[in-house]
Structure formats: structure tokens, C-alpha cells
PDB file of C-alpha atoms and ligand atoms in Angstrom:
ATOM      1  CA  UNK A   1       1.638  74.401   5.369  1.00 97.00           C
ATOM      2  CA  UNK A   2       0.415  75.432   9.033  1.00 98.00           C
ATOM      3  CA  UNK A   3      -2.030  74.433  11.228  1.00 98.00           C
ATOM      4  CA  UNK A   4      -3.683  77.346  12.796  1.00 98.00           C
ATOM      5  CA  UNK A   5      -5.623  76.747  16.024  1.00 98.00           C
ATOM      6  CA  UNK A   6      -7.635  79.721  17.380  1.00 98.00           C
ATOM      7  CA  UNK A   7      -9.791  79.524  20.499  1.00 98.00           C
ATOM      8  CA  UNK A   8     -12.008  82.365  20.236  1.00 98.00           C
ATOM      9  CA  UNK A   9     -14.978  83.709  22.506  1.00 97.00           C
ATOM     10  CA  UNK A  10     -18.500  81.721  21.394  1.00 96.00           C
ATOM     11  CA  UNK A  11     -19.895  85.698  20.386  1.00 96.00           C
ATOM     12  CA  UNK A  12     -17.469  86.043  17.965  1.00 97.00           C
ATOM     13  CA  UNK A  13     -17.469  82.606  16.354  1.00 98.00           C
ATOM     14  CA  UNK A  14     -20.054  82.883  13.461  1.00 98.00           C
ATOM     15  CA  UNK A  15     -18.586  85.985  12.386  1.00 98.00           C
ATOM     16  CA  UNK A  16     -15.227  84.663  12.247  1.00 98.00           C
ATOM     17  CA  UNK A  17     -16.949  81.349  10.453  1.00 98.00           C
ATOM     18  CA  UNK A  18     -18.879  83.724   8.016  1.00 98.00           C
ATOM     19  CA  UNK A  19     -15.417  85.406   7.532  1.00 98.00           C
ATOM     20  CA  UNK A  20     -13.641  82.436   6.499  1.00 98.00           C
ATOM     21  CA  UNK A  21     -16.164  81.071   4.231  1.00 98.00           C
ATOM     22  CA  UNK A  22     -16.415  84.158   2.449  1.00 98.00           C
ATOM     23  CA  UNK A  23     -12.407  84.113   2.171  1.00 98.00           C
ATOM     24  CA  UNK A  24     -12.880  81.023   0.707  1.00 98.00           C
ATOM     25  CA  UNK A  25     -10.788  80.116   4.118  1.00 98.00           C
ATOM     26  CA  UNK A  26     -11.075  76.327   5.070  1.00 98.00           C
ATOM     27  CA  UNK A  27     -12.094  75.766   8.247  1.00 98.00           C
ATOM     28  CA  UNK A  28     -13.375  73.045  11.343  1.00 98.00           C
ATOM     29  CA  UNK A  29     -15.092  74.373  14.037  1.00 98.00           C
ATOM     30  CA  UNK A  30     -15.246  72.782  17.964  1.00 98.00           C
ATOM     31  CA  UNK A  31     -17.009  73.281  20.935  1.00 98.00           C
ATOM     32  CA  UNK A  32     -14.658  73.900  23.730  1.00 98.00           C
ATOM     33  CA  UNK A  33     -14.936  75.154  27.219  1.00 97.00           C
ATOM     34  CA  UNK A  34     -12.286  77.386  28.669  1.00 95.00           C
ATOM     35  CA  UNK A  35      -9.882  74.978  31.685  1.00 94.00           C
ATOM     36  CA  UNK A  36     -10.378  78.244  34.174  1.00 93.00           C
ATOM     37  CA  UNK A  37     -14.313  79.697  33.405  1.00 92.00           C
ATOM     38  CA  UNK A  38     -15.455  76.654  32.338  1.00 92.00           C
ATOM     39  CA  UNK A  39     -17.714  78.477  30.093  1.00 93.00           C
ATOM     40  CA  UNK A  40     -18.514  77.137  26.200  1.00 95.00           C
ATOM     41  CA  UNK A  41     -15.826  79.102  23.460  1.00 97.00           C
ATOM     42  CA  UNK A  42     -14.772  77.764  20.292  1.00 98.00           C
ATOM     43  CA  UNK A  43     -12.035  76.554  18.462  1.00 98.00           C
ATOM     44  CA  UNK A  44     -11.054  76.832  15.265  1.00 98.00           C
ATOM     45  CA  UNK A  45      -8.991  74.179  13.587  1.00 98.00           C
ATOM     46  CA  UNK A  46      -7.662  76.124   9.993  1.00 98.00           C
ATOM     47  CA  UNK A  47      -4.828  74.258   7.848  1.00 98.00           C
ATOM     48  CA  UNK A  48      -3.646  76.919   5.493  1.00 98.00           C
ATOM     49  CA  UNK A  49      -0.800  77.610   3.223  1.00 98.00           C
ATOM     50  CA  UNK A  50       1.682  79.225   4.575  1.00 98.00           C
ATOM     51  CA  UNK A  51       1.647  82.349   2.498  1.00 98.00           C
ATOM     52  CA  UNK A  52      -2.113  82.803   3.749  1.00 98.00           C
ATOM     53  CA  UNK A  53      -1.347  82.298   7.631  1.00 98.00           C
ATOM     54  CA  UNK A  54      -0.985  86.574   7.608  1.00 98.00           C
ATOM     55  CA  UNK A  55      -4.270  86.633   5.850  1.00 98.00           C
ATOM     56  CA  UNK A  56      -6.055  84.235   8.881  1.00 98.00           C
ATOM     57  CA  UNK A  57      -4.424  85.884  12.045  1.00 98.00           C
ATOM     58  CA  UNK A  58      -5.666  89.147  10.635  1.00 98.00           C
ATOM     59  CA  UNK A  59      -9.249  87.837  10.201  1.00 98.00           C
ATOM     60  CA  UNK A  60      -8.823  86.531  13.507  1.00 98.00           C
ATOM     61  CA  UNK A  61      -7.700  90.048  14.736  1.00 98.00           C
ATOM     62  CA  UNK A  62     -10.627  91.913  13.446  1.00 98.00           C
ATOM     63  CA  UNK A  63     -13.830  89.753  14.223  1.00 98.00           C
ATOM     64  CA  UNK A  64     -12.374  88.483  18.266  1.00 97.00           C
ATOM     65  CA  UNK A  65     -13.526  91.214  21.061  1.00 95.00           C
ATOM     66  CA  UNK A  66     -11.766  91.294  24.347  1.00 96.00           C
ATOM     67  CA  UNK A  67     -14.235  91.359  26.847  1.00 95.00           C
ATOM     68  CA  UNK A  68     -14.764  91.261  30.357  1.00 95.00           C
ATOM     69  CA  UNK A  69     -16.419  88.865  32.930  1.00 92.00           C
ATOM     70  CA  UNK A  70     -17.166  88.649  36.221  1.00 91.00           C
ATOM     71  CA  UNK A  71     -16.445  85.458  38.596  1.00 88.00           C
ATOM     72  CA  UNK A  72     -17.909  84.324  42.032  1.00 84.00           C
ATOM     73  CA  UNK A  73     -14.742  83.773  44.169  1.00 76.00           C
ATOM     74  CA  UNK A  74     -14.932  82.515  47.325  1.00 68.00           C
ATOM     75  CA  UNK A  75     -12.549  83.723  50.092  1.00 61.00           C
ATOM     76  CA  UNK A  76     -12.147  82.004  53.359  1.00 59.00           C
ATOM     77  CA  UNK A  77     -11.693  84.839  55.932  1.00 59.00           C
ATOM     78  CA  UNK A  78      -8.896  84.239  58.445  1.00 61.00           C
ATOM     79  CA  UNK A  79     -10.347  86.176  61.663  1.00 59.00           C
ATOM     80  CA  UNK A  80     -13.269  83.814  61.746  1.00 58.00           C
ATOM     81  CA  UNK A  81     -12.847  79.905  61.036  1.00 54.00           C
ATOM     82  CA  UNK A  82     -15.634  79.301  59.775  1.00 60.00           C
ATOM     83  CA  UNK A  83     -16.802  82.673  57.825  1.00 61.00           C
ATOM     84  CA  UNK A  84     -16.701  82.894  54.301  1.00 69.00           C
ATOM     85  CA  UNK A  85     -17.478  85.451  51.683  1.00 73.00           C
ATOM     86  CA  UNK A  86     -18.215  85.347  47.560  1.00 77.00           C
ATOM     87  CA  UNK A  87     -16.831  88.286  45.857  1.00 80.00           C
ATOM     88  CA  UNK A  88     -17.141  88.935  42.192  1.00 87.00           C
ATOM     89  CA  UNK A  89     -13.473  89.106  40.507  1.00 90.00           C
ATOM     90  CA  UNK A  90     -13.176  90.614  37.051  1.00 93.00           C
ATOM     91  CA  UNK A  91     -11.639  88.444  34.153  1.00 93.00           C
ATOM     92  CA  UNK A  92     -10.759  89.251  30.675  1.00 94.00           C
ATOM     93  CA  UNK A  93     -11.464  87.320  28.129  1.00 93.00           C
ATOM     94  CA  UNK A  94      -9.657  87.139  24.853  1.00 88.00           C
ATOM     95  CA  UNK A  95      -9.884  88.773  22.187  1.00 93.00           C
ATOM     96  CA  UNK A  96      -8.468  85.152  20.251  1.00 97.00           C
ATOM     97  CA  UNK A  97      -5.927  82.827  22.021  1.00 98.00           C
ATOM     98  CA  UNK A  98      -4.053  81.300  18.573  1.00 98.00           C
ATOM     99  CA  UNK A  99      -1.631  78.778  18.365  1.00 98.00           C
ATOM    100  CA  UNK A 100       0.702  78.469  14.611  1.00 98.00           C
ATOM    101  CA  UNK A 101       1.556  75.200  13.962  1.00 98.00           C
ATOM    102  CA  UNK A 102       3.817  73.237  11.464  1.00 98.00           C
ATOM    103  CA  UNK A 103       2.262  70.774   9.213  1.00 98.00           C
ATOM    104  CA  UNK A 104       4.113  67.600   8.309  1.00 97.00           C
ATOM    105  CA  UNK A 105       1.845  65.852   6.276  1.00 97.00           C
ATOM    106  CA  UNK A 106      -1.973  66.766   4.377  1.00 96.00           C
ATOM    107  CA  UNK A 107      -3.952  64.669   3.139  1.00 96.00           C
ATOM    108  CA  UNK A 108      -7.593  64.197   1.156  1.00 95.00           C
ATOM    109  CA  UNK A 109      -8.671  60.695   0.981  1.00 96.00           C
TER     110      UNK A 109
HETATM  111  P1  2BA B   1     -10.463  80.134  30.101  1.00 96.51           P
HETATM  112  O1  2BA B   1      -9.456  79.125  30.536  1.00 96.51           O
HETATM  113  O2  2BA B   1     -11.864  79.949  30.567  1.00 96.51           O
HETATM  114  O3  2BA B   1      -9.924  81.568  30.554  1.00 96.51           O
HETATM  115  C1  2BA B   1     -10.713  82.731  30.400  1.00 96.51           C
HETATM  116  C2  2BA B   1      -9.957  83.943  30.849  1.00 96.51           C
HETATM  117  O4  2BA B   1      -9.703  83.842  32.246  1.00 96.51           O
HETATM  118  C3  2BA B   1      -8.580  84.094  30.186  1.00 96.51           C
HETATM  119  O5  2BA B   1      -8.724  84.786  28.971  1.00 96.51           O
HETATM  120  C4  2BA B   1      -7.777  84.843  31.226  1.00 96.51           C
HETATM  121  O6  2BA B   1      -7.985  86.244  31.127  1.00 96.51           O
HETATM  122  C5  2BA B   1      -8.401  84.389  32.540  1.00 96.51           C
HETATM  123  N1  2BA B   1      -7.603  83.341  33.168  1.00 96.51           N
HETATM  124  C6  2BA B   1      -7.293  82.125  32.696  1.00 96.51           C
HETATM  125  N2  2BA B   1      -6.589  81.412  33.589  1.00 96.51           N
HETATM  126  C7  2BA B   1      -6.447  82.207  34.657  1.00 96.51           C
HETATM  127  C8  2BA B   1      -5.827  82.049  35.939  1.00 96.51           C
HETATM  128  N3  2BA B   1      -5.186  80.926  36.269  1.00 96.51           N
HETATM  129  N4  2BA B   1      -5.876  83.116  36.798  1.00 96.51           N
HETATM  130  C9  2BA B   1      -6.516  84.253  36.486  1.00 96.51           C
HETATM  131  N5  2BA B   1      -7.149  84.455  35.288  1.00 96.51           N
HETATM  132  C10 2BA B   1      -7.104  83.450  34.399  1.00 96.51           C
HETATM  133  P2  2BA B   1      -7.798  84.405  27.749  1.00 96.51           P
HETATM  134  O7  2BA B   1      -6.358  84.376  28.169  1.00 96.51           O
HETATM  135  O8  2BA B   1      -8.142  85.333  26.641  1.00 96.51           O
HETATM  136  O9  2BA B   1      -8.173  82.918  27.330  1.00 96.51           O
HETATM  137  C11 2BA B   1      -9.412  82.611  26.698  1.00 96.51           C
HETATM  138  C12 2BA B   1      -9.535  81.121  26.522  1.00 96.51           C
HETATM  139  O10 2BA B   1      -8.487  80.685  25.628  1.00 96.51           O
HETATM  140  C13 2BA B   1      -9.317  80.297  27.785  1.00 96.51           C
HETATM  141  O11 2BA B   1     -10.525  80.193  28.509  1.00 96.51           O
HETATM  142  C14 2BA B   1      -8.862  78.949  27.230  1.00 96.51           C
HETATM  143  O12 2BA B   1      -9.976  78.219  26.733  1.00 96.51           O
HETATM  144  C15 2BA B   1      -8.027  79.389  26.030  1.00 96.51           C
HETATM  145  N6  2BA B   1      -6.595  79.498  26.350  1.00 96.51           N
HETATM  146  C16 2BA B   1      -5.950  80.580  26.803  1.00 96.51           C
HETATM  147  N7  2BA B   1      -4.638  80.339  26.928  1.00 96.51           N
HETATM  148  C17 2BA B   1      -4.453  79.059  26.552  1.00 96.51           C
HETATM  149  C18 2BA B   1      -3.319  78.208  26.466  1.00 96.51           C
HETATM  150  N8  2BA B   1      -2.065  78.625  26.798  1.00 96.51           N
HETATM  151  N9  2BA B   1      -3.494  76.929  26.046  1.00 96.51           N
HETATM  152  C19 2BA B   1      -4.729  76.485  25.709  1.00 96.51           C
HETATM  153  N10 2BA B   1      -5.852  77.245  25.758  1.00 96.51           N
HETATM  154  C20 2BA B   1      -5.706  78.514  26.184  1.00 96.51           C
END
């Protein structure tokens, strides 16, 4: 068995949950927040056999967009001590940032 952990953009994360439940795919769903935009995503905890893992990361694959962003970063300019400027800086996200695990143990109580 492996655990498959997929952080994927909020817009894509009902599709991919719609996906999985129609795959008959069992699946937990989290709120996250990304460590650099700080901005909401979600992740996807899925423990799956391991002859289905294939059958996830392709799901995966076809519902995550890559998209882009745009950031307000501040730049402190040299010439002048004191001047600064904000300047938008382009960022892409994703598509899906996954993670395969092993699974030691499983268990239903
Ligand atoms: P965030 O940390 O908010 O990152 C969003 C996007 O910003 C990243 O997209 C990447 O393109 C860019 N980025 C991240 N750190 C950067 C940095 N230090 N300098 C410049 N650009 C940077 P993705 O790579 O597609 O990641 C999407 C989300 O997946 C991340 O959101 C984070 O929540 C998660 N993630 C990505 N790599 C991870 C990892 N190694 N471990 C845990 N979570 C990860």
C-alpha cells in the first residue's frame, strides 16, 4: 500500500474530489496554505493499493492546471537609503505537487 499526498491548487480541488469519488478512489481532503504565497490550496491525503497508485497520479495529471500568479515584491533600491519600490513578480503555480509514500501499517477500527 502507498500513501499518496497531493497538494493541488484550491480551483482544481472539487474536480479532482468529484474524480476520485467517481473512481470509487478513497480520499481525505485538507485545507492548506502554500509556505511561500501563503494563499489557501489543498491537500489530498489518498491511501491506495499499490497497483492503483498509476491510476491516482494520472487523475491527478489531468484535473491540476499550472497557472500563473503575480506577487507584490518589494525591492529596497541601493542609490537611495531610504527609497523603495513594489514590483509585481510572476509565479507559477503547480499543476499538483505529489508526494508517494510507503505504507507500513492500515487500519479500520
Ligand atoms: P507555495 O509554497 O505557496 O508556492 C507556490 C508557487 O510559488 C510554487 O509552485 C513555486 O512556483 C513558487 N515558489 C515556491 N517557493 C518559491 C521560492 N522560494 N522562490 C520562488 N518561487 C517559489 P509549486 O512548486 O507548484 O508549489 C505549489 C504548492 O505546493 C506550494 O505553494 C506548496 O504549498 C506546495 N509545495 C511545493 N513544493 C513542496 C515541497 N517540496 N514540500 C511541501 N509542499 C510543497
Amino acid at each position: 500500500m502507498k500513501m499518496v499526498l497531493a497538494i493541488v491548487q484550491d480551483k482544481d480541488a472539487n474536480r479532482l474530489a468529484n474524480k476520485l469519488i467517481d473512481t470509487n478512489i478513497r480520499a481525505t481532503k485538507l485545507s492548506s496554505s502554500g509556505g511561500f504565497l501563503k494563499t489557501g490550496n489543498s491537500t489530498f491525503i489518498i491511501g491506495i493499493d499499490n497497483e492503483k497508485v498509476e491510476k491516482v497520479l494520472d487523475i491527478i495529471k489531468e484535473v491540476s492546471h499550472v497557472r500563473k500568479t503575480y506577487i507584490s515584491s518589494p525591492i529596497t533600491l541601493d542609490f537611495s537609503l531610504e527609497g523603495q519600490m513594489i514590483y509585481p513578480m510572476e509565479v507559477e503555480i503547480g499543476g499538483a505537487t505529489v508526494f508517494v509514500l510507503p505504507v507500513e501499517g492500515f487500519f479500520r477500527f
